[in-house]
Amino acid sequence: MNPKTWVECKISKVVQETPDTVTIRVALPEHESIQFIPGQYVMFGFLNGEESSRSKAYSISSSPSNTKWIEITVKKEGPFSTRMTKLQVGDKVKIRGPIGHFVFKDDYKQDIMLIAGGTGIAPLRSMWQYIIERELPNNVKLLFSTKIPEDIIYKQELEELKKHNKNVQVTVTLTRVQDGWDGRKGRIDWGMINEHVTDFKNTLFFICGPDAMVNDLQKALRDNGAAIGQVKIEKWGIQ
Ligand SMILES: Cc1cc2nc3c(=O)[nH]c(=O)nc-3n(C[C@H](O)[C@H](O)[C@H](O)COP(=O)(O)OP(=O)(O)OC[C@H]3O[C@@H](n4cnc5c(N)ncnc54)[C@H](O)[C@@H]3O)c2cc1C
């Protein structure tokens, strides 16, 4: 596949992650395969109907080890994404890609801190799956903020990560505090980052989420001495 050519694909799996978020698996046709770097995205389009005149960007949330399909995790927002959340196995769609510079590269030997707000966790999942599958030695810390327990995307996978991967540390923080939640509460801020970081100068930070969160945390990291290349961000233009 290449970023300039649309490829017609079929939906081969749909997972309801939360009441308003689904992960769809997009299977490539027999003769196609995709090579991408974790963190990249694709352009997605419909073949017919009102939304077929437009296309939108979606991060690849699966590992690049799978070259015959990709997964996309999408939250129901406007009409375009709402239609995506209604896709069913067998439906045909089109994608082109991969695109993007928000990437985890093999030659990064530093500690990795993945910082996500809401659906911003999607490209970071591709990164941690890749690091685990390749048995890369990076020490990985994930800080994931979302509103309420029902909004936790990849809940089962995060539980498994906590149990079985010594070099991946997962912290989920909820911003709308509820009774019965004994985990972390509050927004991700400099204090929370500083508490979890082991070796600041030797850490690469990957941040994806609402624009305000990405901007604030990038600034906080820079104000506290992070070099430009140490902080990698992806903004989706969402509030
Ligand atoms: C590089 C890139 C990668 C992206 N990857 C993803 C992805 O993996 N998953 C995904 O769901 N979206 C992703 N987006 C956003 C996506 O392209 C669409 O903008 C989004 O699905 C909304 O489109 P819409 O037309 O349905 O809603 P619109 O009518 O464009 O938006 C409706 C409202 O919802 C807000 N909004 C849009 N998306 C979200 C969201 N995810 N969470 C909270 N509020 C939101 C917007 O700010 C707006 O106010 C990505 C965007 C970019 C630029």
mmCIF file of C-alpha atoms and ligand atoms in Angstrom:
data_model
loop_
_atom_site.group_PDB
_atom_site.id
_atom_site.type_symbol
_atom_site.label_atom_id
_atom_site.label_comp_id
_atom_site.label_asym_id
_atom_site.label_seq_id
_atom_site.Cartn_x
_atom_site.Cartn_y
_atom_site.Cartn_z
ATOM 1 C CA MET A 1 0.000 0.000 0.000
ATOM 2 C CA ASN A 2 1.104 3.587 -0.465
ATOM 3 C CA PRO A 3 -0.197 6.915 0.890
ATOM 4 C CA LYS A 4 -1.457 8.081 -2.513
ATOM 5 C CA THR A 5 -3.665 5.196 -3.611
ATOM 6 C CA TRP A 6 -7.014 4.193 -2.146
ATOM 7 C CA VAL A 7 -7.430 0.486 -1.446
ATOM 8 C CA GLU A 8 -10.838 -1.130 -1.079
ATOM 9 C CA CYS A 9 -10.978 -3.238 2.095
ATOM 10 C CA LYS A 10 -13.441 -5.306 4.118
ATOM 11 C CA ILE A 11 -14.315 -5.043 7.788
ATOM 12 C CA SER A 12 -13.383 -8.404 9.348
ATOM 13 C CA LYS A 13 -13.950 -7.756 13.073
ATOM 14 C CA VAL A 14 -15.735 -5.227 15.279
ATOM 15 C CA VAL A 15 -15.141 -4.862 19.037
ATOM 16 C CA GLN A 16 -17.311 -2.569 21.145
ATOM 17 C CA GLU A 17 -14.738 -1.013 23.503
ATOM 18 C CA THR A 18 -17.047 1.363 25.402
ATOM 19 C CA PRO A 19 -20.634 2.571 24.816
ATOM 20 C CA ASP A 20 -19.392 5.102 22.214
ATOM 21 C CA THR A 21 -16.105 3.643 20.965
ATOM 22 C CA VAL A 22 -15.407 0.669 18.726
ATOM 23 C CA THR A 23 -12.322 -1.007 17.312
ATOM 24 C CA ILE A 24 -12.766 -2.102 13.709
ATOM 25 C CA ARG A 25 -10.438 -4.466 11.903
ATOM 26 C CA VAL A 26 -9.925 -3.470 8.283
ATOM 27 C CA ALA A 27 -8.739 -6.406 6.152
ATOM 28 C CA LEU A 28 -6.739 -5.721 2.996
ATOM 29 C CA PRO A 29 -7.465 -7.582 -0.233
ATOM 30 C CA GLU A 30 -5.416 -10.727 -1.076
ATOM 31 C CA HIS A 31 -2.833 -8.940 -3.239
ATOM 32 C CA GLU A 32 -2.157 -6.068 -0.780
ATOM 33 C CA SER A 33 -0.151 -5.659 2.425
ATOM 34 C CA ILE A 34 0.721 -2.687 4.609
ATOM 35 C CA GLN A 35 4.072 -1.746 6.141
ATOM 36 C CA PHE A 36 3.911 1.032 8.708
ATOM 37 C CA ILE A 37 5.683 2.387 11.770
ATOM 38 C CA PRO A 38 3.757 2.294 15.082
ATOM 39 C CA GLY A 39 1.999 5.634 15.574
ATOM 40 C CA GLN A 40 1.130 6.288 11.917
ATOM 41 C CA TYR A 41 -2.385 6.805 10.604
ATOM 42 C CA VAL A 42 -4.466 6.129 7.493
ATOM 43 C CA MET A 43 -7.084 8.122 5.635
ATOM 44 C CA PHE A 44 -10.431 6.359 5.792
ATOM 45 C CA GLY A 45 -13.402 6.664 3.438
ATOM 46 C CA PHE A 46 -16.777 5.134 2.633
ATOM 47 C CA LEU A 47 -17.593 3.796 -0.817
ATOM 48 C CA ASN A 48 -21.129 5.153 -0.946
ATOM 49 C CA GLY A 49 -23.648 7.342 0.846
ATOM 50 C CA GLU A 50 -23.483 10.910 2.093
ATOM 51 C CA GLU A 51 -20.047 10.657 3.729
ATOM 52 C CA SER A 52 -18.342 9.147 0.644
ATOM 53 C CA SER A 53 -17.238 12.562 -0.649
ATOM 54 C CA ARG A 54 -15.043 13.040 2.440
ATOM 55 C CA SER A 55 -12.253 11.135 4.121
ATOM 56 C CA LYS A 56 -10.820 11.452 7.619
ATOM 57 C CA ALA A 57 -7.600 10.524 9.414
ATOM 58 C CA TYR A 58 -7.526 7.575 11.865
ATOM 59 C CA SER A 59 -4.541 6.256 13.767
ATOM 60 C CA ILE A 60 -3.653 2.625 13.334
ATOM 61 C CA SER A 61 -4.180 1.024 16.738
ATOM 62 C CA SER A 62 -2.784 -2.429 15.906
ATOM 63 C CA SER A 63 0.820 -3.612 15.682
ATOM 64 C CA PRO A 64 2.718 -3.427 12.363
ATOM 65 C CA SER A 65 3.449 -7.153 12.753
ATOM 66 C CA ASN A 66 0.057 -7.663 11.097
ATOM 67 C CA THR A 67 0.527 -6.662 7.479
ATOM 68 C CA LYS A 68 -2.760 -8.020 6.090
ATOM 69 C CA TRP A 69 -5.030 -5.957 8.337
ATOM 70 C CA ILE A 70 -5.065 -2.913 10.564
ATOM 71 C CA GLU A 71 -7.258 -1.910 13.471
ATOM 72 C CA ILE A 72 -8.776 1.530 13.996
ATOM 73 C CA THR A 73 -10.347 2.666 17.259
ATOM 74 C CA VAL A 74 -13.008 5.284 16.681
ATOM 75 C CA LYS A 75 -15.205 7.326 18.951
ATOM 76 C CA LYS A 76 -18.716 8.326 17.903
ATOM 77 C CA GLU A 77 -18.658 12.124 17.471
ATOM 78 C CA GLY A 78 -20.026 13.740 14.270
ATOM 79 C CA PRO A 79 -21.852 11.974 11.379
ATOM 80 C CA PHE A 80 -18.674 10.516 9.830
ATOM 81 C CA SER A 81 -17.379 8.756 12.916
ATOM 82 C CA THR A 82 -20.908 7.761 13.956
ATOM 83 C CA ARG A 83 -21.247 5.875 10.663
ATOM 84 C CA MET A 84 -17.894 4.220 11.322
ATOM 85 C CA THR A 85 -19.102 2.956 14.698
ATOM 86 C CA LYS A 86 -22.020 1.241 12.906
ATOM 87 C CA LEU A 87 -19.848 -0.744 10.497
ATOM 88 C CA GLN A 88 -20.368 -4.489 10.474
ATOM 89 C CA VAL A 89 -18.265 -7.475 9.477
ATOM 90 C CA GLY A 90 -18.306 -7.783 5.669
ATOM 91 C CA ASP A 91 -18.886 -4.067 4.974
ATOM 92 C CA LYS A 92 -16.596 -2.521 2.360
ATOM 93 C CA VAL A 93 -14.604 0.685 2.986
ATOM 94 C CA LYS A 94 -11.444 2.286 1.580
ATOM 95 C CA ILE A 95 -8.178 3.375 3.170
ATOM 96 C CA ARG A 96 -4.933 4.949 2.008
ATOM 97 C CA GLY A 97 -1.696 5.278 3.912
ATOM 98 C CA PRO A 98 0.358 4.932 6.014
ATOM 99 C CA ILE A 99 0.994 8.599 6.853
ATOM 100 C CA GLY A 100 2.541 10.503 9.763
ATOM 101 C CA HIS A 101 5.657 11.288 11.790
ATOM 102 C CA PHE A 102 4.363 10.521 15.294
ATOM 103 C CA VAL A 103 6.254 7.256 15.409
ATOM 104 C CA PHE A 104 8.136 4.885 17.679
ATOM 105 C CA LYS A 105 11.285 3.729 15.917
ATOM 106 C CA ASP A 106 13.254 0.542 16.559
ATOM 107 C CA ASP A 107 16.418 2.474 17.273
ATOM 108 C CA TYR A 108 14.909 4.353 20.240
ATOM 109 C CA LYS A 109 16.687 2.790 23.181
ATOM 110 C CA GLN A 110 15.397 5.242 25.802
ATOM 111 C CA ASP A 111 12.628 4.723 28.354
ATOM 112 C CA ILE A 112 9.238 5.447 26.811
ATOM 113 C CA MET A 113 6.373 7.317 28.458
ATOM 114 C CA LEU A 114 3.075 7.030 26.583
ATOM 115 C CA ILE A 115 0.565 9.687 27.624
ATOM 116 C CA ALA A 116 -3.020 9.466 26.359
ATOM 117 C CA GLY A 117 -6.314 11.232 26.820
ATOM 118 C CA GLY A 118 -9.424 9.329 25.652
ATOM 119 C CA THR A 119 -9.160 7.899 22.134
ATOM 120 C CA GLY A 120 -5.625 9.315 21.981
ATOM 121 C CA ILE A 121 -4.607 5.927 23.347
ATOM 122 C CA ALA A 122 -5.135 4.394 19.859
ATOM 123 C CA PRO A 123 -1.700 5.049 18.260
ATOM 124 C CA LEU A 124 0.022 4.303 21.578
ATOM 125 C CA ARG A 125 -1.481 0.790 21.587
ATOM 126 C CA SER A 126 0.295 0.106 18.300
ATOM 127 C CA MET A 127 3.541 1.170 19.982
ATOM 128 C CA TRP A 128 3.253 -0.981 23.125
ATOM 129 C CA GLN A 129 2.058 -4.035 21.155
ATOM 130 C CA TYR A 130 5.053 -3.673 18.859
ATOM 131 C CA ILE A 131 7.539 -3.251 21.735
ATOM 132 C CA ILE A 132 6.163 -6.359 23.461
ATOM 133 C CA GLU A 133 6.005 -8.512 20.330
ATOM 134 C CA ARG A 134 9.562 -7.605 19.352
ATOM 135 C CA GLU A 135 10.726 -8.060 22.966
ATOM 136 C CA LEU A 136 12.409 -4.662 22.811
ATOM 137 C CA PRO A 137 14.193 -3.719 26.039
ATOM 138 C CA ASN A 138 12.542 -0.272 26.451
ATOM 139 C CA ASN A 139 11.036 0.408 29.830
ATOM 140 C CA VAL A 140 7.461 1.584 29.014
ATOM 141 C CA LYS A 141 5.110 3.610 31.185
ATOM 142 C CA LEU A 142 1.559 4.382 30.091
ATOM 143 C CA LEU A 143 -0.443 7.213 31.648
ATOM 144 C CA PHE A 144 -4.031 7.083 30.382
ATOM 145 C CA SER A 145 -6.665 9.573 31.409
ATOM 146 C CA THR A 146 -10.353 9.158 30.723
ATOM 147 C CA LYS A 147 -13.570 10.336 32.345
ATOM 148 C CA ILE A 148 -15.362 7.414 33.979
ATOM 149 C CA PRO A 149 -14.698 3.653 34.337
ATOM 150 C CA GLU A 150 -17.115 2.844 31.473
ATOM 151 C CA ASP A 151 -14.898 4.938 29.138
ATOM 152 C CA ILE A 152 -11.771 2.823 29.602
ATOM 153 C CA ILE A 153 -10.790 1.715 26.103
ATOM 154 C CA TYR A 154 -8.856 -1.614 25.833
ATOM 155 C CA LYS A 155 -9.831 -2.392 29.424
ATOM 156 C CA GLN A 156 -9.110 -6.122 29.225
ATOM 157 C CA GLU A 157 -5.835 -5.598 27.366
ATOM 158 C CA LEU A 158 -4.664 -3.062 29.952
ATOM 159 C CA GLU A 159 -5.450 -5.530 32.756
ATOM 160 C CA GLU A 160 -3.405 -8.211 30.976
ATOM 161 C CA LEU A 161 -0.548 -5.767 30.469
ATOM 162 C CA LYS A 162 -0.495 -4.977 34.175
ATOM 163 C CA LYS A 163 -0.341 -8.675 35.071
ATOM 164 C CA HIS A 164 2.063 -10.064 32.506
ATOM 165 C CA ASN A 165 4.524 -7.393 31.401
ATOM 166 C CA LYS A 166 7.158 -6.324 33.860
ATOM 167 C CA ASN A 167 8.563 -3.612 31.559
ATOM 168 C CA VAL A 168 5.162 -2.008 30.845
ATOM 169 C CA GLN A 169 3.653 -0.064 33.728
ATOM 170 C CA VAL A 170 0.031 1.049 33.301
ATOM 171 C CA THR A 171 -1.657 3.903 35.183
ATOM 172 C CA VAL A 172 -5.282 4.759 34.426
ATOM 173 C CA THR A 173 -6.558 8.000 35.904
ATOM 174 C CA LEU A 174 -10.191 9.099 35.938
ATOM 175 C CA THR A 175 -11.125 12.754 35.657
ATOM 176 C CA ARG A 176 -14.713 12.383 36.878
ATOM 177 C CA VAL A 177 -14.300 10.804 40.242
ATOM 178 C CA GLN A 178 -16.852 8.167 41.187
ATOM 179 C CA ASP A 179 -17.472 5.991 44.217
ATOM 180 C CA GLY A 180 -16.036 2.521 43.887
ATOM 181 C CA TRP A 181 -12.946 3.544 41.899
ATOM 182 C CA ASP A 182 -9.848 2.910 43.961
ATOM 183 C CA GLY A 183 -7.395 3.770 41.194
ATOM 184 C CA ARG A 184 -5.808 7.075 40.341
ATOM 185 C CA LYS A 185 -7.963 10.205 40.068
ATOM 186 C CA GLY A 186 -7.464 13.574 38.360
ATOM 187 C CA ARG A 187 -5.979 14.905 35.132
ATOM 188 C CA ILE A 188 -2.498 14.096 33.975
ATOM 189 C CA ASP A 189 -0.200 16.978 34.865
ATOM 190 C CA TRP A 190 3.482 17.600 35.421
ATOM 191 C CA GLY A 191 3.244 16.238 38.973
ATOM 192 C CA MET A 192 1.845 12.911 37.789
ATOM 193 C CA ILE A 193 4.412 12.622 35.009
ATOM 194 C CA ASN A 194 7.280 13.452 37.360
ATOM 195 C CA GLU A 195 6.052 10.886 39.867
ATOM 196 C CA HIS A 196 6.142 8.100 37.263
ATOM 197 C CA VAL A 197 9.285 8.974 35.352
ATOM 198 C CA THR A 198 12.434 7.092 36.397
ATOM 199 C CA ASP A 199 15.180 8.747 34.363
ATOM 200 C CA PHE A 200 13.865 12.038 32.935
ATOM 201 C CA LYS A 201 16.779 12.813 30.589
ATOM 202 C CA ASN A 202 16.645 9.300 29.190
ATOM 203 C CA THR A 203 12.878 9.252 28.506
ATOM 204 C CA LEU A 204 10.980 9.872 25.262
ATOM 205 C CA PHE A 205 7.447 11.177 25.762
ATOM 206 C CA PHE A 206 4.642 10.387 23.294
ATOM 207 C CA ILE A 207 1.475 12.426 23.878
ATOM 208 C CA CYS A 208 -1.852 12.046 22.056
ATOM 209 C CA GLY A 209 -5.290 13.320 23.055
ATOM 210 C CA PRO A 210 -7.383 16.489 23.071
ATOM 211 C CA ASP A 211 -5.403 19.495 21.795
ATOM 212 C CA ALA A 212 -5.485 21.394 25.097
ATOM 213 C CA MET A 213 -4.065 18.424 26.980
ATOM 214 C CA VAL A 214 -1.317 17.846 24.408
ATOM 215 C CA ASN A 215 -0.352 21.547 24.431
ATOM 216 C CA ASP A 216 -0.334 21.806 28.226
ATOM 217 C CA LEU A 217 1.736 18.682 28.758
ATOM 218 C CA GLN A 218 4.190 19.511 26.011
ATOM 219 C CA LYS A 219 4.724 22.910 27.634
ATOM 220 C CA ALA A 220 5.068 21.394 31.104
ATOM 221 C CA LEU A 221 7.711 18.963 29.871
ATOM 222 C CA ARG A 222 9.633 21.670 28.024
ATOM 223 C CA ASP A 223 9.421 24.034 31.036
ATOM 224 C CA ASN A 224 10.902 21.280 33.143
ATOM 225 C CA GLY A 225 13.886 20.734 30.885
ATOM 226 C CA ALA A 226 12.820 18.244 28.203
ATOM 227 C CA ALA A 227 14.672 18.717 24.908
ATOM 228 C CA ILE A 228 12.602 19.333 21.759
ATOM 229 C CA GLY A 229 13.219 15.853 20.336
ATOM 230 C CA GLN A 230 12.275 14.218 23.629
ATOM 231 C CA VAL A 231 8.580 15.134 23.343
ATOM 232 C CA LYS A 232 6.576 13.703 20.453
ATOM 233 C CA ILE A 233 3.005 14.840 19.987
ATOM 234 C CA GLU A 234 -0.001 14.074 17.821
ATOM 235 C CA LYS A 235 -2.890 16.542 17.701
ATOM 236 C CA TRP A 236 -6.190 15.504 16.204
ATOM 237 C CA GLY A 237 -7.801 18.927 16.276
ATOM 238 C CA ILE A 238 -10.287 17.847 18.959
ATOM 239 C CA GLN A 239 -11.352 19.678 22.095
HETATM 240 C C1 LIG B 1 -3.746 12.322 12.547
HETATM 241 C C2 LIG B 1 -5.140 12.073 13.110
HETATM 242 C C3 LIG B 1 -5.438 10.840 13.669
HETATM 243 C C4 LIG B 1 -6.721 10.616 14.199
HETATM 244 N N1 LIG B 1 -6.984 9.391 14.779
HETATM 245 C C5 LIG B 1 -8.212 9.184 15.332
HETATM 246 C C6 LIG B 1 -8.492 7.917 15.968
HETATM 247 O O1 LIG B 1 -7.656 6.997 16.012
HETATM 248 N N2 LIG B 1 -9.720 7.756 16.524
HETATM 249 C C7 LIG B 1 -10.686 8.762 16.498
HETATM 250 O O2 LIG B 1 -11.792 8.540 17.025
HETATM 251 N N3 LIG B 1 -10.428 9.947 15.914
HETATM 252 C C8 LIG B 1 -9.244 10.172 15.313
HETATM 253 N N4 LIG B 1 -8.998 11.377 14.698
HETATM 254 C C9 LIG B 1 -10.109 12.347 14.554
HETATM 255 C C10 LIG B 1 -10.914 11.977 13.290
HETATM 256 O O3 LIG B 1 -10.158 12.240 12.113
HETATM 257 C C11 LIG B 1 -12.227 12.773 13.174
HETATM 258 O O4 LIG B 1 -11.942 14.138 13.294
HETATM 259 C C12 LIG B 1 -13.225 12.352 14.249
HETATM 260 O O5 LIG B 1 -13.591 10.985 14.077
HETATM 261 C C13 LIG B 1 -14.511 13.219 14.219
HETATM 262 O O6 LIG B 1 -15.044 13.230 12.933
HETATM 263 P P1 LIG B 1 -16.607 13.526 12.708
HETATM 264 O O7 LIG B 1 -16.731 14.071 11.323
HETATM 265 O O8 LIG B 1 -17.409 12.334 13.061
HETATM 266 O O9 LIG B 1 -16.964 14.603 13.768
HETATM 267 P P2 LIG B 1 -16.850 16.217 13.661
HETATM 268 O O10 LIG B 1 -18.178 16.692 13.188
HETATM 269 O O11 LIG B 1 -15.635 16.604 12.865
HETATM 270 O O12 LIG B 1 -16.561 16.526 15.191
HETATM 271 C C14 LIG B 1 -17.553 16.656 16.176
HETATM 272 C C15 LIG B 1 -16.949 17.155 17.495
HETATM 273 O O13 LIG B 1 -16.312 16.074 18.166
HETATM 274 C C16 LIG B 1 -15.007 16.414 18.629
HETATM 275 N N5 LIG B 1 -14.215 15.161 18.508
HETATM 276 C C17 LIG B 1 -13.834 14.563 17.359
HETATM 277 N N6 LIG B 1 -13.176 13.422 17.614
HETATM 278 C C18 LIG B 1 -13.147 13.268 18.936
HETATM 279 C C19 LIG B 1 -12.610 12.267 19.800
HETATM 280 N N7 LIG B 1 -11.963 11.183 19.327
HETATM 281 N N8 LIG B 1 -12.773 12.448 21.144
HETATM 282 C C20 LIG B 1 -13.413 13.532 21.629
HETATM 283 N N9 LIG B 1 -13.934 14.509 20.864
HETATM 284 C C21 LIG B 1 -13.809 14.385 19.535
HETATM 285 C C22 LIG B 1 -14.560 17.519 17.704
HETATM 286 O O14 LIG B 1 -13.652 18.401 18.371
HETATM 287 C C23 LIG B 1 -15.878 18.236 17.387
HETATM 288 O O15 LIG B 1 -16.165 19.198 18.378
HETATM 289 C C24 LIG B 1 -7.716 11.626 14.149
HETATM 290 C C25 LIG B 1 -7.402 12.874 13.577
HETATM 291 C C26 LIG B 1 -6.138 13.104 13.071
HETATM 292 C C27 LIG B 1 -5.840 14.445 12.458
#
